[in-house]
mmCIF file with all atom_site columns, C-alpha atoms and ligand atoms in Angstrom:
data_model
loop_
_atom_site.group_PDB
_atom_site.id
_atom_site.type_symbol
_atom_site.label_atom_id
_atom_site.label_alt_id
_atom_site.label_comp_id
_atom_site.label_asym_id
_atom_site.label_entity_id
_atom_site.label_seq_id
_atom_site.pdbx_PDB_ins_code
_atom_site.Cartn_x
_atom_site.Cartn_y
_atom_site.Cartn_z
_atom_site.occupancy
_atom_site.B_iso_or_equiv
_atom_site.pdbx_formal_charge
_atom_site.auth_seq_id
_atom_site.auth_comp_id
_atom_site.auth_asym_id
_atom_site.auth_atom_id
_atom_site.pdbx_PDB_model_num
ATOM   1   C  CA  . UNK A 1 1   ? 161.238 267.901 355.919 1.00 0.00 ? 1   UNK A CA  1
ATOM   2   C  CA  . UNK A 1 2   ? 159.316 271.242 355.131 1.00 0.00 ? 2   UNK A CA  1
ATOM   3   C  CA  . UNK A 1 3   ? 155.967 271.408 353.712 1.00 0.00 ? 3   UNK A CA  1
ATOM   4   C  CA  . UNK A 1 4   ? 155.942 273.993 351.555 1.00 0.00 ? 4   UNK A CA  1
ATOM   5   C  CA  . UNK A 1 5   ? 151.871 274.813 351.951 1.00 0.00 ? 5   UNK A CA  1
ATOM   6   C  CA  . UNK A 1 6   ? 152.808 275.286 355.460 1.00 0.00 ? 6   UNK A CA  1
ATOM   7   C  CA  . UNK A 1 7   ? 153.204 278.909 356.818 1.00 0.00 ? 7   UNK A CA  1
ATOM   8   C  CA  . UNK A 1 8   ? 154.661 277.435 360.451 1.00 0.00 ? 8   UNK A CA  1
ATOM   9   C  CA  . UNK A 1 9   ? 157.268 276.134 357.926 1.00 0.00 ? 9   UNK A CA  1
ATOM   10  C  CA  . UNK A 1 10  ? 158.309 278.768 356.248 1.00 0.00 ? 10  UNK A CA  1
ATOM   11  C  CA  . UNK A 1 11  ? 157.893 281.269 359.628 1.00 0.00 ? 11  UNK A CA  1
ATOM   12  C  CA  . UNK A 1 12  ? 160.602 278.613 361.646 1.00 0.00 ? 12  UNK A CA  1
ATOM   13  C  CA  . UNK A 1 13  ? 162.757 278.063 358.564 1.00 0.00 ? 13  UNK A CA  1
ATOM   14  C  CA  . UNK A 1 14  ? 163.063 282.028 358.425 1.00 0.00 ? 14  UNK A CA  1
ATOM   15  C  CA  . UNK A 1 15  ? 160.977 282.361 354.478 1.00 0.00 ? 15  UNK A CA  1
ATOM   16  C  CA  . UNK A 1 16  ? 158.621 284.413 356.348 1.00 0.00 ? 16  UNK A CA  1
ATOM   17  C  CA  . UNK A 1 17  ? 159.790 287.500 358.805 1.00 0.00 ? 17  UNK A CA  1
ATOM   18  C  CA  . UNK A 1 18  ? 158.483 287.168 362.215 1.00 0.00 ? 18  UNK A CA  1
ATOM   19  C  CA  . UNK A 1 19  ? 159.058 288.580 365.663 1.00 0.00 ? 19  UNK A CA  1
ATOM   20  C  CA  . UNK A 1 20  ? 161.864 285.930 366.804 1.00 0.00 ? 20  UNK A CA  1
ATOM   21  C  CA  . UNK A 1 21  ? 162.131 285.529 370.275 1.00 0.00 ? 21  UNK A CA  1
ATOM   22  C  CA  . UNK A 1 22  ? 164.834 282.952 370.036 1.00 0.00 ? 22  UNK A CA  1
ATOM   23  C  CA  . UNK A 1 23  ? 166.475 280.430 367.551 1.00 0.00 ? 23  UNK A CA  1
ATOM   24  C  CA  . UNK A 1 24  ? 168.121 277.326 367.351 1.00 0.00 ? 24  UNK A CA  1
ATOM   25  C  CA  . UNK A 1 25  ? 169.354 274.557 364.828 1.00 0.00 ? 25  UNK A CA  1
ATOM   26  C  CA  . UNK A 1 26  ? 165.508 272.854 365.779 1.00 0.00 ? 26  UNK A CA  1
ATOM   27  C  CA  . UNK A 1 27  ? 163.713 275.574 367.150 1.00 0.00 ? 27  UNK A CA  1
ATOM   28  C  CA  . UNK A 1 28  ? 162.373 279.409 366.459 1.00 0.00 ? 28  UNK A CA  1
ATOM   29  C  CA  . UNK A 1 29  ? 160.803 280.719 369.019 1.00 0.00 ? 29  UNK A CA  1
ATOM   30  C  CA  . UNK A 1 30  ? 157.963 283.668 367.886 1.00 0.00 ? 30  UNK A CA  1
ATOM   31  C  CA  . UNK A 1 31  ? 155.685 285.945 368.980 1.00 0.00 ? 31  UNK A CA  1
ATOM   32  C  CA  . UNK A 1 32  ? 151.945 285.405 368.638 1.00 0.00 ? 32  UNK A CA  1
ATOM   33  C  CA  . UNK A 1 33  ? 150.320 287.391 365.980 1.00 0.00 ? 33  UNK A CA  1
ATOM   34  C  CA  . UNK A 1 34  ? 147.289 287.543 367.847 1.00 0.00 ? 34  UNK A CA  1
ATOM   35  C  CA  . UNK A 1 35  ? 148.117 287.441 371.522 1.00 0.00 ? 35  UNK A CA  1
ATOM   36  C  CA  . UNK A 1 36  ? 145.777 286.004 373.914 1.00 0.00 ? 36  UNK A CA  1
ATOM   37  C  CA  . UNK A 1 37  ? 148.718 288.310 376.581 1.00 0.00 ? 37  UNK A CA  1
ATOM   38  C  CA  . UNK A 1 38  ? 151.441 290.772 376.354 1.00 0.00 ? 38  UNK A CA  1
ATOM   39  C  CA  . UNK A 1 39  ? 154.659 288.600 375.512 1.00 0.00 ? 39  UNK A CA  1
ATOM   40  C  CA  . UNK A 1 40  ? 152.486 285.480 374.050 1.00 0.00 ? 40  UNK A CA  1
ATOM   41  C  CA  . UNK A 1 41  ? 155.094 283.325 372.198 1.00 0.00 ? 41  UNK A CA  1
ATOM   42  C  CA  . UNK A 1 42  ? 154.629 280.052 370.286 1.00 0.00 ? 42  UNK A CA  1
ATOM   43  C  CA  . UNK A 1 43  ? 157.755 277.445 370.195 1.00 0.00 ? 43  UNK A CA  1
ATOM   44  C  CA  . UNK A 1 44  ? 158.160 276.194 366.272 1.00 0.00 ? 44  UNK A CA  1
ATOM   45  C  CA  . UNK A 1 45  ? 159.735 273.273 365.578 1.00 0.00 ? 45  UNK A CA  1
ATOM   46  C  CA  . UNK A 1 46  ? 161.613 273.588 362.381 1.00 0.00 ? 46  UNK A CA  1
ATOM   47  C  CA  . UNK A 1 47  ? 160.897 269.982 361.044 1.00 0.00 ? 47  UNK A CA  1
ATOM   48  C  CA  . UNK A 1 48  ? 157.389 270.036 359.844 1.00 0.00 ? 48  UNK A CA  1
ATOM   49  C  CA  . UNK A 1 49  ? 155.011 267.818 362.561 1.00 0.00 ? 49  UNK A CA  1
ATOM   50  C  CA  . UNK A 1 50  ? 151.448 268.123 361.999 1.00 0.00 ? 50  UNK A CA  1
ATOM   51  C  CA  . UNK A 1 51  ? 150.900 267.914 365.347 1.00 0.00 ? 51  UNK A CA  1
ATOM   52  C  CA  . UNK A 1 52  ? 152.201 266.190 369.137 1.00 0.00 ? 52  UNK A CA  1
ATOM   53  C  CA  . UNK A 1 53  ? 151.860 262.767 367.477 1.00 0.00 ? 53  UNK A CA  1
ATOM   54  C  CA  . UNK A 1 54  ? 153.673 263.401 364.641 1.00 0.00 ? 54  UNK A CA  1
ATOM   55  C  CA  . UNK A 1 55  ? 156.697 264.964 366.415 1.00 0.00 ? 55  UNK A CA  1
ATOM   56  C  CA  . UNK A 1 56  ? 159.884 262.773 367.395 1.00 0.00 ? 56  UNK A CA  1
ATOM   57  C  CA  . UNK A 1 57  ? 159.881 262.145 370.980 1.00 0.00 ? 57  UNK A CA  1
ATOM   58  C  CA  . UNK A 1 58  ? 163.459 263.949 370.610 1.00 0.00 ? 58  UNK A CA  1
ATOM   59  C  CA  . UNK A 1 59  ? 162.250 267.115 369.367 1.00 0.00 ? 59  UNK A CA  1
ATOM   60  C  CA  . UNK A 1 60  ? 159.086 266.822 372.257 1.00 0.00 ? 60  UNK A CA  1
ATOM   61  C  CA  . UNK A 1 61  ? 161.928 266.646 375.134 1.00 0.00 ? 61  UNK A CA  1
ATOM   62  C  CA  . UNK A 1 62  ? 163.753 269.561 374.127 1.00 0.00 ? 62  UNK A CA  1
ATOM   63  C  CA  . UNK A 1 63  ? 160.199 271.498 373.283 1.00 0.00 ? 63  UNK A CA  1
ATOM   64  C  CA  . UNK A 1 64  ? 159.695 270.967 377.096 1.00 0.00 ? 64  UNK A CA  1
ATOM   65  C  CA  . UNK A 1 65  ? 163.308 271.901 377.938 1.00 0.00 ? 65  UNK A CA  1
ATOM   66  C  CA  . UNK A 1 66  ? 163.016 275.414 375.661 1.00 0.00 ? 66  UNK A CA  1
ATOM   67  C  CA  . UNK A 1 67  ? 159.330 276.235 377.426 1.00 0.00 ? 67  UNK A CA  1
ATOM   68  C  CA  . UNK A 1 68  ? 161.015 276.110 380.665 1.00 0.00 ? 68  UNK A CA  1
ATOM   69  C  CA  . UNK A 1 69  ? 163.862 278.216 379.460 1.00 0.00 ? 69  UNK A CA  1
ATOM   70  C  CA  . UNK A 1 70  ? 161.993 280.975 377.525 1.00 0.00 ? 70  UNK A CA  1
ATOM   71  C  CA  . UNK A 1 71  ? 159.349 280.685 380.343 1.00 0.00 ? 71  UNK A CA  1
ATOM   72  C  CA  . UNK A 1 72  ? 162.137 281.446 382.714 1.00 0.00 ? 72  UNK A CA  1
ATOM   73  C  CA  . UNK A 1 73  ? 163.588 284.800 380.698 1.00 0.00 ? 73  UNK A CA  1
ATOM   74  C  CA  . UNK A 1 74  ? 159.671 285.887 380.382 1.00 0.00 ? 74  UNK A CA  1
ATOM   75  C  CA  . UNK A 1 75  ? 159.181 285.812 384.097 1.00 0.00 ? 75  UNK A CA  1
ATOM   76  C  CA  . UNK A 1 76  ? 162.347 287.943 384.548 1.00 0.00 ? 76  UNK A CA  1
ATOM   77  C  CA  . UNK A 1 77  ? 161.473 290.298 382.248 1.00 0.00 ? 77  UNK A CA  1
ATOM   78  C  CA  . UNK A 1 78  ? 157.634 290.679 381.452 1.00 0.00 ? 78  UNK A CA  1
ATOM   79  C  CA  . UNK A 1 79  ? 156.251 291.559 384.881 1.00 0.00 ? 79  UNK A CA  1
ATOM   80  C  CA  . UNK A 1 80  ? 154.050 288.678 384.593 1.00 0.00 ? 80  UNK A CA  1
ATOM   81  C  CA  . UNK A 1 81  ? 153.529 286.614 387.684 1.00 0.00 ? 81  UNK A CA  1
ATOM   82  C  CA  . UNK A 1 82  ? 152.232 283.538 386.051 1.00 0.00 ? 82  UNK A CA  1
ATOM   83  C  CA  . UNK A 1 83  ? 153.000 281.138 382.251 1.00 0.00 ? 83  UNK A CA  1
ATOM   84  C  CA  . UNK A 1 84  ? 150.863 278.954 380.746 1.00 0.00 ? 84  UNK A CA  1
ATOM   85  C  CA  . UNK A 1 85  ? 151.899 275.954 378.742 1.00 0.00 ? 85  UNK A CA  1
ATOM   86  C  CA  . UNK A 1 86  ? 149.017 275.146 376.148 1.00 0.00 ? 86  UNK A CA  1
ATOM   87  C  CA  . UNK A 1 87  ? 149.094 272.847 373.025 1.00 0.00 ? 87  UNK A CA  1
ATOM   88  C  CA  . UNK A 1 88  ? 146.140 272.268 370.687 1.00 0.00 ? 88  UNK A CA  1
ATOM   89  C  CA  . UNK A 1 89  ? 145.924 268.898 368.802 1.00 0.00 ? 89  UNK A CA  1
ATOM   90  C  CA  . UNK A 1 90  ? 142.802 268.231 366.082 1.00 0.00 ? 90  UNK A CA  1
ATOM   91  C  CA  . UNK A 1 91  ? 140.513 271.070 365.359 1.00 0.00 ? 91  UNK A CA  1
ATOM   92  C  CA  . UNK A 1 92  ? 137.813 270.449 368.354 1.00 0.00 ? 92  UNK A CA  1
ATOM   93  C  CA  . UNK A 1 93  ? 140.636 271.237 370.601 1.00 0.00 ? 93  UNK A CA  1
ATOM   94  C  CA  . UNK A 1 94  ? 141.034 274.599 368.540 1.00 0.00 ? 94  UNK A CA  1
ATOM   95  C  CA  . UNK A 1 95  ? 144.307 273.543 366.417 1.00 0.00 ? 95  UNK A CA  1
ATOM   96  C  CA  . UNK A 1 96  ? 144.254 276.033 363.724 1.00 0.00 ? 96  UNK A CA  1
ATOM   97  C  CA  . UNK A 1 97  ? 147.869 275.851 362.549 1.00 0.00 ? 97  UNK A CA  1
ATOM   98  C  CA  . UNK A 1 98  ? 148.868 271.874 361.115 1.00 0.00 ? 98  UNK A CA  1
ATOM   99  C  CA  . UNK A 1 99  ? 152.123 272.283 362.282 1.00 0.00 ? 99  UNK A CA  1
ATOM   100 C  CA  . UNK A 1 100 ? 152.889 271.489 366.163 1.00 0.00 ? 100 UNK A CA  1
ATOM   101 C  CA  . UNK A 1 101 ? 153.137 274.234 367.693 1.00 0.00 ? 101 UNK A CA  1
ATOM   102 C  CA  . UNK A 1 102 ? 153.708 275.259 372.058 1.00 0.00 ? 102 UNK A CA  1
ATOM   103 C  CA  . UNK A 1 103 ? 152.280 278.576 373.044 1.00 0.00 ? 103 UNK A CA  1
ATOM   104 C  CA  . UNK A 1 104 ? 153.522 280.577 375.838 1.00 0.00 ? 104 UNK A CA  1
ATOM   105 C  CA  . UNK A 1 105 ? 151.279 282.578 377.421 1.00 0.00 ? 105 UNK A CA  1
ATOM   106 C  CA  . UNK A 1 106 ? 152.689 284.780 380.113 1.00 0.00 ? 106 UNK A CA  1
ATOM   107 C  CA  . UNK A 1 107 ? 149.877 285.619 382.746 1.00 0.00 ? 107 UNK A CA  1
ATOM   108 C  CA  . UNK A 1 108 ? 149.051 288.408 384.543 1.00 0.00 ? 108 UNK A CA  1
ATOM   109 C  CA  . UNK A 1 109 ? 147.161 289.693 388.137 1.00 0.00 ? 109 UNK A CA  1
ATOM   110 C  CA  . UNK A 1 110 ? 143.961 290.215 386.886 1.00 0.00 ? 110 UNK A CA  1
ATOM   111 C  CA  . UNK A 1 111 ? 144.212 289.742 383.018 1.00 0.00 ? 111 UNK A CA  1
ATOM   112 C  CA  . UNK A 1 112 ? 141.616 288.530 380.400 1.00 0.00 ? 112 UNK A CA  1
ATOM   113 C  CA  . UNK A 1 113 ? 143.683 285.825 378.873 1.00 0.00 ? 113 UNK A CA  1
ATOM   114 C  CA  . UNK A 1 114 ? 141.179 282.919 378.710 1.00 0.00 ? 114 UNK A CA  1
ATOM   115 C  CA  . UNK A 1 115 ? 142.714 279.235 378.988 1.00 0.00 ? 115 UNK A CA  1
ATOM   116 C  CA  . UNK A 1 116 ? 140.628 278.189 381.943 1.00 0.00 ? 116 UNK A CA  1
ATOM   117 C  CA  . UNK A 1 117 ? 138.190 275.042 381.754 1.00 0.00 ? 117 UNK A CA  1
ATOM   118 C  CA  . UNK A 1 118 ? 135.148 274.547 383.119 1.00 0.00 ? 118 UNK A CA  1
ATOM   119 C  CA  . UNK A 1 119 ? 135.213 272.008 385.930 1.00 0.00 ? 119 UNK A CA  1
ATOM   120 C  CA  . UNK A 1 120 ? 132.430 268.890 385.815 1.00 0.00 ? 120 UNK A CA  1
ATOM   121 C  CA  . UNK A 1 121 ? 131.733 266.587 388.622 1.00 0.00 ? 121 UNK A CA  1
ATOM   122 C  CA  . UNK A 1 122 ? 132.868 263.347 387.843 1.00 0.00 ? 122 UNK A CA  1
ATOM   123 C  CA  . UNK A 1 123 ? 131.689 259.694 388.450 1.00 0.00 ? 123 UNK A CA  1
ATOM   124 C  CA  . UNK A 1 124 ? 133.828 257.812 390.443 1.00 0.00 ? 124 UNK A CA  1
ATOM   125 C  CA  . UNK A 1 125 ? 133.031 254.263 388.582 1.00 0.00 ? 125 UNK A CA  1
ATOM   126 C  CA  . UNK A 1 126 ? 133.337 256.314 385.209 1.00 0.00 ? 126 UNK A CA  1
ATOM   127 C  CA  . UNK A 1 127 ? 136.718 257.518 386.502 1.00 0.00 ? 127 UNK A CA  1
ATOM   128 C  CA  . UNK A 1 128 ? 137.888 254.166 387.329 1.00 0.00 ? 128 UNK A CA  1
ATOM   129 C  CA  . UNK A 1 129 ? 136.728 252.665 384.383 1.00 0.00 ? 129 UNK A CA  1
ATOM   130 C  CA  . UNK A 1 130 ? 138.624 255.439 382.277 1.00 0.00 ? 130 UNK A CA  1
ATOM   131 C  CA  . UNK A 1 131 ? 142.349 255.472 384.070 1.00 0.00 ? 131 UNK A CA  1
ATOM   132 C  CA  . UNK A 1 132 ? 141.937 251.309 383.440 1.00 0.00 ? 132 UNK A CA  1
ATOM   133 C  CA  . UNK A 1 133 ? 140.865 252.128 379.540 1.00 0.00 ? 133 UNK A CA  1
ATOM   134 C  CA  . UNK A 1 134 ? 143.882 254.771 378.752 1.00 0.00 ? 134 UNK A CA  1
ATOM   135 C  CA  . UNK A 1 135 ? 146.033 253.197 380.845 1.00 0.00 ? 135 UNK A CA  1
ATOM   136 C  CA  . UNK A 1 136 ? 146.207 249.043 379.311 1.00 0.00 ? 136 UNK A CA  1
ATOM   137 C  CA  . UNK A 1 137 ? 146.351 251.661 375.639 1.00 0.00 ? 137 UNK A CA  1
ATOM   138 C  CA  . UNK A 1 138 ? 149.981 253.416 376.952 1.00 0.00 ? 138 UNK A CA  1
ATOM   139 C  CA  . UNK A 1 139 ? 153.040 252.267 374.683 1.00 0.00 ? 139 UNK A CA  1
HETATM 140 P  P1  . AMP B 2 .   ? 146.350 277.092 367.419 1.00 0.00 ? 201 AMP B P1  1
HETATM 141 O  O1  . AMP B 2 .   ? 144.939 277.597 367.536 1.00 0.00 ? 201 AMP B O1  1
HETATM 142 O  O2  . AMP B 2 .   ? 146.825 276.365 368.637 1.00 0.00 ? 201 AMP B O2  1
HETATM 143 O  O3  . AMP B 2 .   ? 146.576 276.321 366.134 1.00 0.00 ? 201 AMP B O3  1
HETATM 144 O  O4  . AMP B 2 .   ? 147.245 278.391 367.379 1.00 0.00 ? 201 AMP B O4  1
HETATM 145 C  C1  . AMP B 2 .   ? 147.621 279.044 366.223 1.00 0.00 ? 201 AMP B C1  1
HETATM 146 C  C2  . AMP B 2 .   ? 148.213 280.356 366.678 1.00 0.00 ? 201 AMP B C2  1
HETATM 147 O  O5  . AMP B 2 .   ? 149.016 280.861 365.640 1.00 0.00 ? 201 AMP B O5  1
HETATM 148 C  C3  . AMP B 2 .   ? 147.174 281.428 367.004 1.00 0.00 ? 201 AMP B C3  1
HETATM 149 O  O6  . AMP B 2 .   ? 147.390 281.896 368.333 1.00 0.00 ? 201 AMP B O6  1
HETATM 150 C  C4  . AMP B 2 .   ? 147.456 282.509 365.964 1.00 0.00 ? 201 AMP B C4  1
HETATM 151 O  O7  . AMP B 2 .   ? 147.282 283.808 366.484 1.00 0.00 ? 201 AMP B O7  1
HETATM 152 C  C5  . AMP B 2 .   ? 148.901 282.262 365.600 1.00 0.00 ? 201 AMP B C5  1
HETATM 153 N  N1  . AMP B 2 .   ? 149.301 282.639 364.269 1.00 0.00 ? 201 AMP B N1  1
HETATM 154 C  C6  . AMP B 2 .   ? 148.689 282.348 363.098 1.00 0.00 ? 201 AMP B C6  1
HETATM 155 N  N2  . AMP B 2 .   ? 149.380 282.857 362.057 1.00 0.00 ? 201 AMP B N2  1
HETATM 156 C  C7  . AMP B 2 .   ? 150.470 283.466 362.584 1.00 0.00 ? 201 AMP B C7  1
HETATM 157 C  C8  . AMP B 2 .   ? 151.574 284.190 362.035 1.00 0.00 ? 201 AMP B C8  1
HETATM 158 N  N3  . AMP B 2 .   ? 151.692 284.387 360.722 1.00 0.00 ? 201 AMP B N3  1
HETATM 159 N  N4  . AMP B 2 .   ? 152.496 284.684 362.896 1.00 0.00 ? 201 AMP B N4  1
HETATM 160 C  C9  . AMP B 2 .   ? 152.378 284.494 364.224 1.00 0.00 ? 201 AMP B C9  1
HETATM 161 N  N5  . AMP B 2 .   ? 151.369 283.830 364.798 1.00 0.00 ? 201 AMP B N5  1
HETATM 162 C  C10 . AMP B 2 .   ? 150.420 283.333 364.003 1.00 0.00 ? 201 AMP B C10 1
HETATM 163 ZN ZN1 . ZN  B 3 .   ? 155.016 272.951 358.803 1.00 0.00 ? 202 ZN  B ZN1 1
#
């Protein structure tokens, strides 16, 4: 189903022009508007998903499956020597788009693209306690 509020909607389902990388019967493949690199792509589901929880485990395989793909022809072609995978869920993880999107981001010897944490110590009891929490939650 489209939303029709939804400008990832109307981008994958080809009502708005875009820079198309690739497409499919479930995917379009764009170019970032604002790249964080040179090549930066997001993978669009054409089904509207708000987001990774919303999206059929079906389309969430062959999301995976595409990355590898496009990440595969970017490596051949870009010059870059390095691809991140990144995918923001809820707006304190900095989702800005409601509609699941998988952004490509080709890296680069020395480059400025920024999708590096910062590192904490952690408590081993804390740690424990945490992989015992998530892990009696997994369905
Ligand atoms: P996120 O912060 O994970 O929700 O990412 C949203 C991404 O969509 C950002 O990297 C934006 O630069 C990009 N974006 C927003 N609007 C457009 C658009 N019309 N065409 C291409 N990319 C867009
Ligand atoms: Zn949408």
């Amino acid at each position: 189903m489209k939303d029709t509020n939804c400008i990832f909607c109307k981008i994958a389902n080809g009502d708005i022009p875009s820079n198309t990388v690739y497409e499919d019967e479930d995917f379009r493949v764009i170019l970032d508007l604002n790249p964080a690199s040179k090549g930066h792509a997001l993978i669009l589901p054409k089904e509207h998903a708000a987001n990774l929880f919303e999206l059929p485990e079906e389309t969430a395989k062959k999301a995976i499956v595409l990355a590898k793909r496009i990440g595969a022809a970017m490596m051949e072609t870009l010059g870059c020597t390095g691809l991140n995978l990144v995918q923001n869920n809820g707006a304190s993880a900095g989702q800005t788009v409601l509609h699941f999107h998988l952004h490509l981001i080709p890296r680069y010897d020395g480059d400025s693209a920024m999708v590096q944490w910062e590192p904490h110590t952690s408590d081993p009891e804390e740690q424990a306690r945490l992989a015992e929490l998530i892990g009696k939650a997994v369905r």
